[in-house]
Amino acid sequence: MTYAAAYAAWQADPEGWWAEAAEGIAWERRWERVFDPALGTFGQWFAGARLNICANALDRHVEAGRGEQMALIWDSPMAGRIERFSYRELRNRTARVAGALAALGVCPGDRVVIYMPMVPEAVIAMLACARLGAVHSVVFGGFAAAELAKRIEDAAPRAIVSASCGLEPGRVVAYKPMLDAAIEMSAHKPESCLILQRPQVRAALTPGRDHDFDAAEAAATPHEPVPIAATDPLYVLYTSGTTGKPKGIVRDAGGYAVALHASMGMIYGLGAGDVFWTASDVGWVVGHSYIVYAPLLAGCTSVLYEGKPVGTPDAGAFWRVCAEHGVKALFTAPTALRAIKQQDPDATLLARHDLSRFEALFLAGERCDPPTAVWAAEKLRRPVVDHWWQTETGWPITAGFRGYGLFPFKPGTGGRPCPGYDLQVLDDHGAVLPHGQSGNLAIRLPLPPGCAPTLWNDAEGFHRAYLADFPGWYRTGDAGEIDADGDVSVMGRTDDIINVAGHRLSTGAMEEVLASHPDVAECAVVGVADALKGQAPLGLVVLKAGVARDPAEVERELVALVRERIGPVAAFRTAHVVPRLPKTRSGKILRASLRRLADGEDPRPPPTIDDPATLDEVARVMGRAAAPG
Ligand code: COA
Ligand code: AMP
């Protein structure tokens, strides 16, 4: 089938299209309605159906006679280890960990926060929750205790699964003290914690609350999969919004299973037995969908990598992993490629590895600059497919389609809309713009299966954030355009979200931290262009009247404060003390002008600027700070 035929088939009969896709999943009970518009905020998929996604991801393959096939390969240059798990082994360990969680009182519908480094037990814990019908909420390890605390408080987990430490180049990150601090800060306290003791650091366990992961697993009775409603939540994944309060993106089980399973063939061109490597982290949506659920639903072998694209040990690490494990498709963020290209521009390390089994490279997480895409295509001599999606959607909105033989190489574009998405460009009043014009990228409701039906405990917030601006549409928050061929370019966010090394961060959250410094009167954080990380945050602060401190000292404190409150992942390294911030006459800070100024462009202040001299003042400070010494 061609892409055009598939998209047209979906347009002609969306419910029929998804009902057919749903045949790829084993249901405990089939749906009453493929889509019920009366449920939830904009309707829900597979109403009345019941399934267990863990049974689909593991047991089903074992029962089909493929229990000895590899399900997961853990490759950790950080720990100096490679471990392989067959589907049978992964099923058995998951069933035991599910039993251990059940023994701690975790019931269907209970939340379990997972704060883990990239170890197999992170995947096992996620699948174990799914097996029990419990709702997991994975928190990325690069977040600090205060961010973890916000998520614990909102998700109100019965239990938390964590580890003694994570391994970053040059340092061991002790997770347990951060977990203890987060629990201390949170008004909600979990009943129990399951702690994986890694050999690099052993954590002190709190008697009565903390349990050793390995001992609990060994003592547990394997738990059978518990079917849940297709419309029940499988997980809550917190992502950055425009304020310091993260958004709890809810994923329902049935639609997600169907969409992910369909995407594996349609987009990635992969099926049972193929090796897929998504070089992301289980703390991000990309990790949830394409390290854990999708490859296992499709019967693939998934690679879990604890390492970096460079420095572990060198810029050939990705090619070594691809060669060693026979990876057929790699999915990573453009930042990783930029890092490799920077260190090995001629790809001499690539030439040392046998990539004969490697077929395609997929990119997402941030806009890919065309030179990086061209470099990768030239060096790899394989299709390079950029595809665009968000935590909210759970799977790609636009893509190239290996399953349909459509992956034209047009650097700067992110492919065409996937069947399921009626994507259009709207002007600021909600009118559909013709191809070639840029505006707000929006999806006509209903969103397809797999996309978030709501926010955790905040249906009104979901409506306000995504549906209210353009009635009948989901506002993606991204600006872009669709060209005459139907290919979509995503230019960047229309809100206060920035993308740093493929990590989604809120400038609003960073502003809240800066504003909490006792000497700061007001502040702005903007994302400025960064050659490696795509964007980097820059903070500008005005000190309170009468504060006569050395600006450099305050700037250092601000950098440390963001690291302490949000975490190292914010990569907040630059703050400038400025005399005033440029504002409109009504008092709105001109963040776009500040960003352009920092990028070395004409700041193009709007005519409503209150005092143009403020921009010159900021420019002078940036110049001062940029000067050596
Ligand atoms: N636990 C603890 N700390 C973490 C962490 C984790 N899971 N992940 C990142 N950090 C820390 C890093 O150690 C670093 O700390 P530092 O300030 O002490 O150096 C900081 O957070 C920033 O990390 P990062 O932005 O990743 O920068 P880096 O300099 O360590 O690495 C790259 C640069 C390009 C190699 C890296 O950003 C990368 O691989 N990016 C790809 C991202 C990706 O795959 N994103 C997934 C979206 S699809
Ligand atoms: P996240 O929710 O962390 O996956 O981040 C989603 C955001 O990352 C999107 O809203 C985009 O701004 C950006 N993004 C993701 N993939 C792409 C892509 N392929 N091209 C451009 N931007 C992207």
XYZ file of C-alpha atoms and ligand atoms in Angstrom:
700
model
C 0.000 0.000 0.000
C 1.198 3.537 -0.686
C 1.199 6.320 1.877
C -1.412 8.229 -0.131
C -3.706 5.187 -0.230
C -3.303 4.559 3.508
C -3.979 8.178 4.407
C -7.002 8.273 2.085
C -8.323 5.020 3.584
C -8.098 6.515 7.045
C -9.796 9.745 5.901
C -12.626 7.786 4.276
C -13.323 5.655 7.343
C -11.334 6.619 10.449
C -13.086 4.163 12.760
C -12.786 1.337 10.272
C -9.102 2.092 9.843
C -8.433 1.963 13.572
C -10.622 -1.116 14.057
C -8.444 -2.914 11.533
C -5.276 -1.697 13.256
C -6.710 -2.962 16.561
C -6.604 -6.515 15.225
C -2.870 -6.403 15.947
C -3.601 -6.446 19.679
C -4.894 -9.322 21.837
C -7.975 -8.119 23.722
C -9.482 -9.726 26.754
C -12.771 -8.191 25.677
C -13.409 -6.396 22.383
C -14.720 -2.861 22.188
C -18.348 -1.803 22.096
C -17.491 1.279 20.093
C -14.252 2.022 18.253
C -14.650 5.670 19.224
C -17.154 7.056 21.698
C -17.456 10.838 21.289
C -19.455 11.113 24.521
C -16.537 10.076 26.750
C -13.812 12.288 28.195
C -12.832 15.714 26.872
C -13.100 14.927 23.159
C -14.171 11.262 23.084
C -12.278 8.035 23.776
C -11.054 5.098 21.744
C -12.000 1.430 22.108
C -14.691 2.067 24.702
C -15.797 -1.096 26.435
C -12.662 -3.074 25.512
C -10.321 -4.670 28.044
C -6.693 -5.687 27.655
C -3.370 -5.965 29.404
C -0.566 -4.256 27.488
C 2.165 -6.176 29.351
C 0.593 -9.471 28.278
C 0.621 -8.152 24.722
C 4.235 -7.033 25.019
C 5.619 -10.189 26.658
C 3.383 -13.224 27.328
C 1.884 -13.165 23.877
C 5.271 -13.686 22.231
C 6.226 -16.427 24.691
C 2.923 -18.195 24.031
C 3.481 -17.857 20.280
C 6.709 -19.859 20.641
C 9.160 -16.980 20.515
C 10.096 -17.040 24.180
C 13.787 -17.592 23.427
C 14.039 -14.595 21.097
C 15.810 -11.583 22.604
C 13.430 -8.949 23.890
C 15.864 -6.538 25.519
C 19.579 -5.911 25.227
C 21.057 -3.696 27.925
C 24.262 -2.120 26.721
C 25.954 0.015 29.335
C 29.359 1.469 28.609
C 28.862 3.298 31.921
C 28.728 0.053 33.884
C 30.919 -1.840 31.414
C 28.226 -4.481 30.910
C 25.979 -5.968 28.280
C 23.029 -8.133 29.334
C 20.506 -9.894 27.148
C 16.954 -10.882 28.118
C 14.819 -13.254 26.091
C 11.075 -12.678 25.993
C 10.681 -15.556 28.466
C 13.265 -14.089 30.859
C 11.791 -10.614 30.636
C 8.272 -11.990 31.179
C 9.387 -14.014 34.191
C 11.249 -11.144 35.842
C 8.387 -8.741 35.143
C 5.845 -11.160 36.615
C 7.928 -11.459 39.786
C 8.407 -7.719 40.166
C 4.660 -7.310 39.631
C 4.226 -9.834 42.440
C 6.616 -7.840 44.615
C 4.658 -4.642 43.998
C 1.387 -6.426 44.712
C 2.886 -7.684 47.986
C 3.551 -4.044 48.870
C -0.154 -3.386 48.414
C -0.086 -1.929 44.893
C -3.497 -2.483 43.314
C -4.942 -1.761 39.859
C -5.309 1.984 39.444
C -2.678 2.828 42.090
C 0.174 5.031 40.938
C 3.819 3.963 41.126
C 6.529 6.562 40.576
C 9.650 5.177 38.881
C 12.850 7.216 39.302
C 15.530 5.103 37.707
C 18.637 5.283 35.572
C 18.838 3.368 32.286
C 18.921 -0.134 33.740
C 16.802 -3.148 32.749
C 14.953 -2.915 36.058
C 13.487 0.420 34.906
C 11.847 -1.324 31.942
C 10.845 -4.252 34.141
C 9.273 -1.914 36.715
C 7.241 -0.138 34.036
C 6.016 -3.412 32.567
C 5.328 -4.791 36.055
C 3.042 -1.851 36.801
C 1.279 -2.380 33.500
C 0.917 -6.066 34.336
C -0.820 -5.188 37.600
C -3.034 -2.534 36.071
C -1.206 0.052 38.169
C -0.357 3.440 36.660
C 3.351 4.170 36.353
C 4.824 7.628 36.368
C 8.466 7.666 35.342
C 10.544 10.684 36.338
C 13.721 11.427 34.365
C 16.859 10.987 36.476
C 18.322 14.362 35.513
C 15.621 16.168 37.503
C 16.427 17.404 40.990
C 14.624 16.463 44.196
C 12.247 19.447 44.031
C 10.991 18.450 40.579
C 10.616 14.848 41.692
C 8.675 16.080 44.722
C 6.199 17.987 42.520
C 5.502 14.803 40.584
C 5.168 12.652 43.704
C 2.738 15.126 45.170
C 0.579 15.258 42.045
C 0.588 11.548 41.220
C 0.191 10.470 44.873
C 1.886 7.076 44.358
C 1.378 4.138 46.695
C 4.940 3.010 45.964
C 8.125 4.323 44.371
C 10.697 2.263 42.504
C 14.190 3.733 42.401
C 17.861 2.852 42.415
C 20.864 3.673 44.533
C 22.533 5.623 41.711
C 22.807 6.633 38.109
C 26.061 6.757 36.190
C 26.994 9.914 34.337
C 30.397 10.410 32.705
C 32.864 11.296 35.416
C 30.430 11.057 38.301
C 28.120 8.688 40.087
C 24.775 10.355 40.749
C 23.368 9.145 44.053
C 19.618 8.864 43.434
C 18.540 7.733 46.870
C 19.381 10.960 48.761
C 17.415 12.843 46.093
C 14.499 10.473 46.501
C 14.593 10.849 50.294
C 14.678 14.640 49.957
C 11.792 14.603 47.475
C 9.645 12.445 49.767
C 10.487 14.796 52.616
C 9.362 17.809 50.535
C 6.189 16.189 49.229
C 2.952 16.405 51.207
C 2.101 12.951 49.871
C 4.214 10.094 51.255
C 4.440 6.730 49.504
C 3.839 3.660 51.659
C 6.886 1.888 50.296
C 9.940 2.184 48.076
C 11.639 -0.580 46.147
C 15.324 0.279 45.782
C 17.686 -1.347 43.304
C 21.139 -1.456 44.869
C 23.694 -0.905 42.131
C 27.251 -2.025 42.861
C 28.723 1.471 42.356
C 26.891 2.936 45.391
C 24.789 1.258 48.033
C 21.930 3.289 49.430
C 20.833 3.411 53.046
C 17.321 1.975 53.308
C 14.692 3.482 55.586
C 13.346 0.641 57.742
C 9.662 -0.042 57.283
C 9.437 1.978 54.074
C 12.295 0.880 51.809
C 12.775 -2.609 50.424
C 15.635 -4.110 48.475
C 14.536 -4.607 44.849
C 16.427 -7.865 44.285
C 15.313 -9.429 47.564
C 11.680 -8.447 46.985
C 11.802 -9.841 43.453
C 13.366 -13.103 44.629
C 10.754 -13.560 47.351
C 7.752 -12.680 45.178
C 5.137 -14.894 43.609
C 4.827 -14.217 39.858
C 1.723 -12.170 39.110
C -0.608 -12.797 36.200
C -1.582 -9.899 33.916
C -4.642 -7.974 35.145
C -6.834 -6.751 32.268
C -7.931 -3.125 32.494
C -10.326 -1.032 30.435
C -8.843 0.289 27.194
C -9.790 3.753 28.445
C -8.036 3.285 31.819
C -4.709 5.066 32.315
C -1.553 3.071 31.643
C 0.741 5.848 32.754
C 1.082 9.484 33.665
C 4.154 11.208 32.273
C 4.907 14.699 33.500
C 6.184 17.135 30.945
C 7.093 20.789 30.954
C 4.303 23.250 30.486
C 4.574 26.990 30.412
C 4.694 27.312 34.200
C 6.652 25.633 36.952
C 3.853 23.084 37.427
C 4.507 20.138 35.133
C 1.620 18.703 33.153
C 0.617 15.124 33.946
C 0.048 13.659 30.501
C -2.312 10.684 30.796
C -1.968 7.769 28.410
C -4.824 5.329 28.109
C -3.978 1.706 27.532
C -5.993 0.505 24.547
C -5.520 3.287 22.021
C -1.821 3.487 22.870
C -1.305 -0.231 22.258
C -3.083 -0.016 18.913
C -1.315 3.131 17.700
C 2.156 1.989 18.766
C 1.727 -1.442 17.246
C 0.539 0.094 13.971
C 3.391 2.621 13.952
C 6.094 -0.040 14.071
C 5.313 -1.396 10.632
C 3.921 1.766 9.079
C 6.633 4.238 10.132
C 9.694 2.259 11.197
C 9.244 -0.681 8.848
C 10.070 -3.138 11.640
C 8.500 -6.403 12.715
C 9.089 -9.428 14.942
C 12.757 -10.313 15.310
C 14.113 -6.946 14.147
C 16.475 -5.036 16.425
C 15.396 -1.480 17.204
C 17.456 0.977 19.182
C 15.975 4.157 20.545
C 18.801 6.144 22.110
C 16.666 8.135 24.498
C 15.827 7.713 28.179
C 12.895 5.867 29.716
C 12.088 9.145 31.493
C 10.949 10.729 28.215
C 7.975 9.845 26.060
C 10.302 8.611 23.321
C 11.650 6.073 25.794
C 8.189 4.996 26.967
C 6.953 4.458 23.443
C 9.984 3.282 21.499
C 12.339 1.714 24.023
C 9.627 -0.103 25.947
C 6.131 -0.555 24.585
C 6.194 -0.358 20.784
C 9.174 -2.629 20.042
C 7.935 -5.232 22.512
C 4.364 -5.103 21.186
C 5.824 -5.750 17.737
C 8.042 -8.608 18.956
C 11.273 -6.739 18.192
C 14.468 -6.740 20.193
C 14.861 -3.383 21.925
C 18.243 -1.952 22.887
C 18.504 -0.087 26.187
C 21.664 2.037 26.217
C 23.189 3.570 29.315
C 25.755 5.881 27.825
C 26.252 8.975 25.709
C 26.828 9.499 22.002
C 30.318 10.820 22.741
C 32.812 10.180 25.500
C 31.629 6.669 26.367
C 34.273 6.060 25.172
C 34.233 8.006 21.905
C 32.131 9.353 19.046
C 31.945 5.845 17.542
C 29.801 4.525 20.420
C 26.519 4.625 18.493
C 28.037 2.802 15.520
C 29.587 0.194 17.836
C 26.181 -0.522 19.405
C 24.484 -0.715 16.003
C 27.101 -3.145 14.703
C 27.373 -5.272 17.827
C 23.634 -5.873 18.218
C 22.595 -5.885 14.563
C 20.450 -2.774 14.920
C 18.160 -2.320 11.938
C 16.812 1.132 12.841
C 18.168 3.751 15.231
C 16.073 6.551 16.676
C 17.852 9.455 18.321
C 17.779 13.210 18.835
C 19.618 15.546 16.435
C 21.709 16.780 19.390
C 23.324 13.366 19.638
C 24.293 13.510 15.961
C 25.642 17.042 16.340
C 27.791 15.825 19.219
C 29.132 12.949 17.102
C 29.676 15.191 14.067
C 31.540 17.735 16.180
C 34.022 15.128 17.416
C 34.263 12.965 14.321
C 33.357 15.156 11.348
C 34.731 12.732 8.777
C 33.033 9.768 10.454
C 36.270 7.825 10.617
C 34.948 5.918 13.642
C 31.838 4.947 11.695
C 34.010 3.288 9.056
C 35.412 0.919 11.701
C 32.069 -0.762 12.297
C 30.068 -3.188 10.208
C 26.706 -1.507 9.647
C 25.528 -3.922 6.985
C 22.385 -4.724 8.988
C 21.573 -1.062 9.600
C 18.714 0.278 7.466
C 17.471 3.665 8.674
C 17.995 6.534 11.086
C 15.018 8.275 12.726
C 15.277 11.686 14.350
C 12.951 13.556 16.709
C 12.813 15.521 19.912
C 13.819 18.859 18.431
C 14.123 20.469 15.038
C 16.961 18.935 13.035
C 19.115 21.545 11.351
C 19.568 20.590 7.667
C 23.411 20.404 7.769
C 23.231 17.727 10.462
C 20.631 15.716 8.527
C 22.723 15.979 5.345
C 25.872 14.940 7.199
C 24.143 11.863 8.634
C 22.678 10.865 5.271
C 26.025 11.245 3.509
C 27.990 9.364 6.099
C 25.489 6.577 6.732
C 24.206 6.274 3.173
C 20.851 5.218 4.591
C 17.468 6.970 4.792
C 17.417 9.663 7.474
C 13.834 10.186 8.597
C 12.883 13.186 10.701
C 9.572 12.796 12.475
C 7.714 15.158 14.751
C 5.803 14.398 17.900
C 5.174 15.358 21.491
C 4.711 13.818 24.908
C 1.030 14.576 24.488
C 0.631 12.544 21.297
C 2.686 9.529 22.398
C 3.579 8.624 18.813
C 4.510 10.607 15.707
C 2.216 13.251 14.217
C 4.260 13.483 11.028
C 6.819 11.036 9.733
C 8.429 9.306 6.818
C 6.890 5.874 6.275
C 9.227 2.982 5.648
C 6.232 0.656 5.625
C 4.777 2.576 2.690
C 8.103 3.211 0.973
C 7.787 6.963 1.519
C 10.758 8.654 3.076
C 11.789 11.494 0.800
C 14.883 13.245 2.095
C 13.930 16.882 2.499
C 16.113 18.282 5.289
C 14.234 20.723 7.483
C 10.927 18.915 7.149
C 9.461 16.292 9.433
C 7.521 14.246 6.894
C 3.786 13.959 6.286
C 0.867 13.525 8.676
C 0.393 9.987 9.929
C -2.976 8.389 9.229
C -5.069 9.448 12.212
C -4.023 13.083 12.165
C -5.845 15.808 10.232
C -3.052 18.350 10.596
C -3.552 21.915 9.418
C -1.898 25.288 9.818
C -4.160 27.864 11.482
C -3.827 31.608 11.755
C -4.169 33.206 15.178
C -7.958 33.349 14.764
C -8.269 29.657 13.971
C -8.743 29.934 10.197
C -7.062 27.226 8.094
C -4.148 28.638 6.092
C -3.204 27.396 2.625
C -0.089 25.298 2.028
C 3.081 27.342 2.069
C 1.972 29.729 4.808
C 3.254 29.389 8.332
C 1.148 29.533 11.460
C -0.055 27.382 14.344
C 0.140 23.649 13.729
C -3.162 22.175 14.927
C -4.879 18.790 14.743
C -8.586 18.549 14.050
C -10.365 16.658 16.836
C -10.621 13.884 17.661
C -6.986 13.090 18.304
C -6.126 9.558 17.178
C -5.673 6.581 19.526
C -2.524 6.841 21.651
C -2.804 10.596 22.191
C -3.471 11.940 25.676
C -7.170 12.005 26.506
C -6.629 14.375 29.433
C -4.239 15.631 32.114
C -3.950 13.795 35.411
C -6.593 15.190 37.776
C -6.977 18.213 35.532
C -9.454 17.804 32.670
C -10.107 21.526 32.765
C -6.382 22.247 32.423
C -6.282 19.937 29.388
C -9.083 21.890 27.793
C -7.493 25.214 28.631
C -4.004 24.271 27.439
C -4.852 22.499 24.210
C -8.474 22.833 23.114
C -9.718 26.269 24.149
C -7.773 28.493 21.736
C -9.088 26.906 18.551
C -12.461 25.216 19.199
C -12.627 21.843 17.447
C -8.816 21.611 17.262
C -5.883 20.462 19.370
C -3.270 23.218 19.511
C 0.173 21.593 19.296
C 2.037 24.671 20.576
C 4.367 24.360 17.597
C 4.574 26.763 14.677
C 5.191 25.492 11.182
C 4.011 25.126 7.641
C 2.947 22.495 5.155
C 4.535 22.742 1.706
C 2.974 22.013 -1.665
C 3.940 18.309 -1.440
C 2.286 18.024 1.962
C 5.587 17.870 3.867
C 5.521 19.584 7.238
C 8.201 21.902 8.636
C 8.135 22.468 12.369
C 9.838 25.759 13.219
C 9.577 25.950 16.995
C 7.286 26.490 19.935
C 4.790 29.303 20.168
C 4.936 29.197 23.972
C 7.516 29.267 26.766
C 8.806 25.756 26.177
C 12.362 25.260 24.971
C 14.220 22.207 23.781
C 17.688 21.752 25.240
C 19.556 18.731 23.855
C 16.204 17.204 22.946
C 15.010 17.695 26.528
C 11.778 19.644 26.862
C 12.046 22.385 29.476
C 9.938 25.270 30.662
C 11.458 28.743 30.756
C 8.558 29.652 33.060
C 9.763 27.062 35.583
C 13.282 28.517 35.448
C 11.906 32.035 35.889
C 10.097 30.886 39.026
C 13.415 29.651 40.426
C 15.281 32.874 39.563
C 12.476 34.979 41.029
C 12.801 33.084 44.326
C 16.371 34.416 44.828
C 16.186 37.045 47.586
C 18.055 39.680 45.543
C 16.045 39.324 42.329
C 13.294 41.832 41.555
C 12.300 40.461 38.146
C 13.621 38.135 35.515
C 13.222 36.553 32.108
C 14.523 33.252 30.742
C 14.740 32.731 26.999
C 16.047 29.897 24.838
C 18.968 31.001 22.699
C 20.484 29.107 19.780
C 23.187 26.617 20.782
C 25.387 24.894 18.245
C 25.335 21.568 20.104
C 22.142 21.459 22.148
C 19.876 23.283 19.709
C 18.795 25.703 22.398
C 20.214 26.753 25.749
C 18.488 28.762 28.465
C 19.680 32.289 29.216
C 18.533 34.127 32.320
C 18.325 37.909 32.639
C 17.624 39.357 36.057
C 17.092 42.778 37.558
C 18.233 43.106 41.160
C 16.066 44.622 43.859
C 16.647 48.322 44.544
C 19.395 48.785 47.089
C 21.132 45.440 46.418
C 24.753 46.368 45.844
C 26.318 42.975 45.279
C 28.889 41.861 42.724
C 26.723 40.823 39.726
C 29.054 37.903 38.937
C 28.469 36.465 42.391
C 24.690 36.677 42.069
C 24.915 35.134 38.594
C 26.841 32.155 40.000
C 24.228 31.706 42.739
C 21.431 31.752 40.164
C 23.107 29.073 38.047
C 23.541 26.914 41.149
C 19.934 27.521 42.223
C 18.449 26.289 38.937
C 20.664 23.203 39.077
C 19.561 22.530 42.641
C 15.830 23.111 42.069
C 15.259 21.821 38.530
C 18.311 19.670 37.988
C 21.397 19.395 35.803
C 19.220 18.558 32.806
C 18.140 22.219 32.618
C 21.730 22.977 31.496
C 21.246 26.488 32.862
C 24.729 27.948 32.685
C 24.296 31.659 31.946
C 22.589 34.419 33.900
C 23.177 38.137 33.432
C 22.297 40.901 35.834
C 20.832 43.770 33.770
C 19.691 47.246 34.847
C 16.186 46.865 33.340
C 14.246 44.452 31.158
C 12.735 45.638 27.878
C 8.946 45.785 28.132
C 5.900 46.920 26.234
C 4.060 49.955 27.505
C 1.582 47.576 29.172
C 4.468 45.948 31.067
C 4.934 42.680 29.126
C 8.569 41.546 28.950
C 9.774 41.382 25.334
C 11.150 37.861 25.431
C 11.230 37.400 21.656
C 13.346 40.542 21.265
C 15.666 39.344 24.024
C 16.055 35.995 22.288
C 16.877 37.620 18.963
C 19.345 39.921 20.674
C 21.096 36.993 22.342
C 21.212 35.172 18.991
C 23.011 38.183 17.507
C 20.020 39.150 15.353
C 18.165 42.428 15.009
C 15.919 42.376 18.109
C 13.025 43.851 16.093
C 11.234 45.374 19.091
C 7.510 45.955 18.549
C 6.299 49.558 18.240
C 4.735 49.157 21.672
C 8.163 48.991 23.372
C 8.193 51.244 26.394
C 11.820 52.394 26.232
C 14.103 51.216 23.384
C 17.168 52.098 25.485
C 16.512 49.024 27.664
C 17.536 46.758 24.764
C 20.831 48.632 24.361
C 21.487 48.215 28.080
C 20.916 44.461 27.880
C 23.095 44.227 24.762
C 25.914 45.974 26.606
C 25.695 43.521 29.520
C 25.710 40.545 27.161
C 28.788 42.016 25.511
C 30.450 42.452 28.881
C 29.709 38.884 29.842
C 30.747 37.549 26.459
C 34.122 39.296 26.586
C 37.018 37.105 27.727
C 37.689 37.406 31.412
N 20.691 11.532 35.586
C 21.454 12.481 36.173
N 22.000 13.509 35.500
C 21.768 13.590 34.174
C 20.987 12.655 33.501
C 20.435 11.584 34.256
N 19.665 10.667 33.704
N 20.938 12.992 32.202
C 21.656 14.117 32.047
N 22.170 14.464 33.254
C 23.058 15.593 33.528
C 24.346 15.481 32.758
O 25.299 14.702 33.458
C 24.777 16.930 32.674
O 25.333 17.277 33.914
P 26.555 18.306 34.041
O 25.924 19.661 33.957
O 27.106 18.022 35.402
O 27.507 18.021 32.941
C 23.465 17.693 32.559
O 22.460 16.793 33.059
C 23.077 18.097 31.153
O 22.938 16.899 30.392
P 22.884 16.894 28.807
O 22.050 18.039 28.342
O 22.506 15.565 28.335
O 24.345 17.296 28.379
P 25.695 16.490 28.347
O 26.739 17.536 28.207
O 25.819 15.506 29.452
O 25.609 15.638 26.997
C 24.879 15.237 24.750
C 25.475 16.256 25.725
C 24.671 15.874 23.407
C 25.827 14.086 24.625
C 23.540 14.773 25.322
O 22.749 15.902 25.566
C 22.731 13.827 24.484
O 23.026 12.678 24.321
N 21.620 14.313 23.979
C 20.634 13.535 23.304
C 19.404 13.674 24.124
C 18.338 12.671 23.855
O 18.545 11.575 23.435
N 17.138 13.114 24.161
C 16.001 12.307 24.102
C 14.873 12.976 23.417
S 14.343 11.993 22.074
P 8.516 16.277 23.934
O 7.139 16.450 24.477
O 9.563 16.275 24.978
O 8.607 15.104 22.998
O 8.813 17.579 23.073
C 7.916 17.906 22.057
C 8.405 19.110 21.317
O 9.691 18.861 20.750
C 7.521 19.459 20.155
O 6.403 20.217 20.534
C 8.475 20.207 19.255
O 8.616 21.542 19.665
C 9.785 19.479 19.468
N 9.993 18.444 18.455
C 9.876 17.120 18.617
N 10.186 16.469 17.483
C 10.494 17.416 16.563
C 10.873 17.385 15.175
N 11.042 16.238 14.533
N 11.072 18.572 14.563
C 10.928 19.747 15.212
N 10.580 19.833 16.516
C 10.360 18.683 17.188
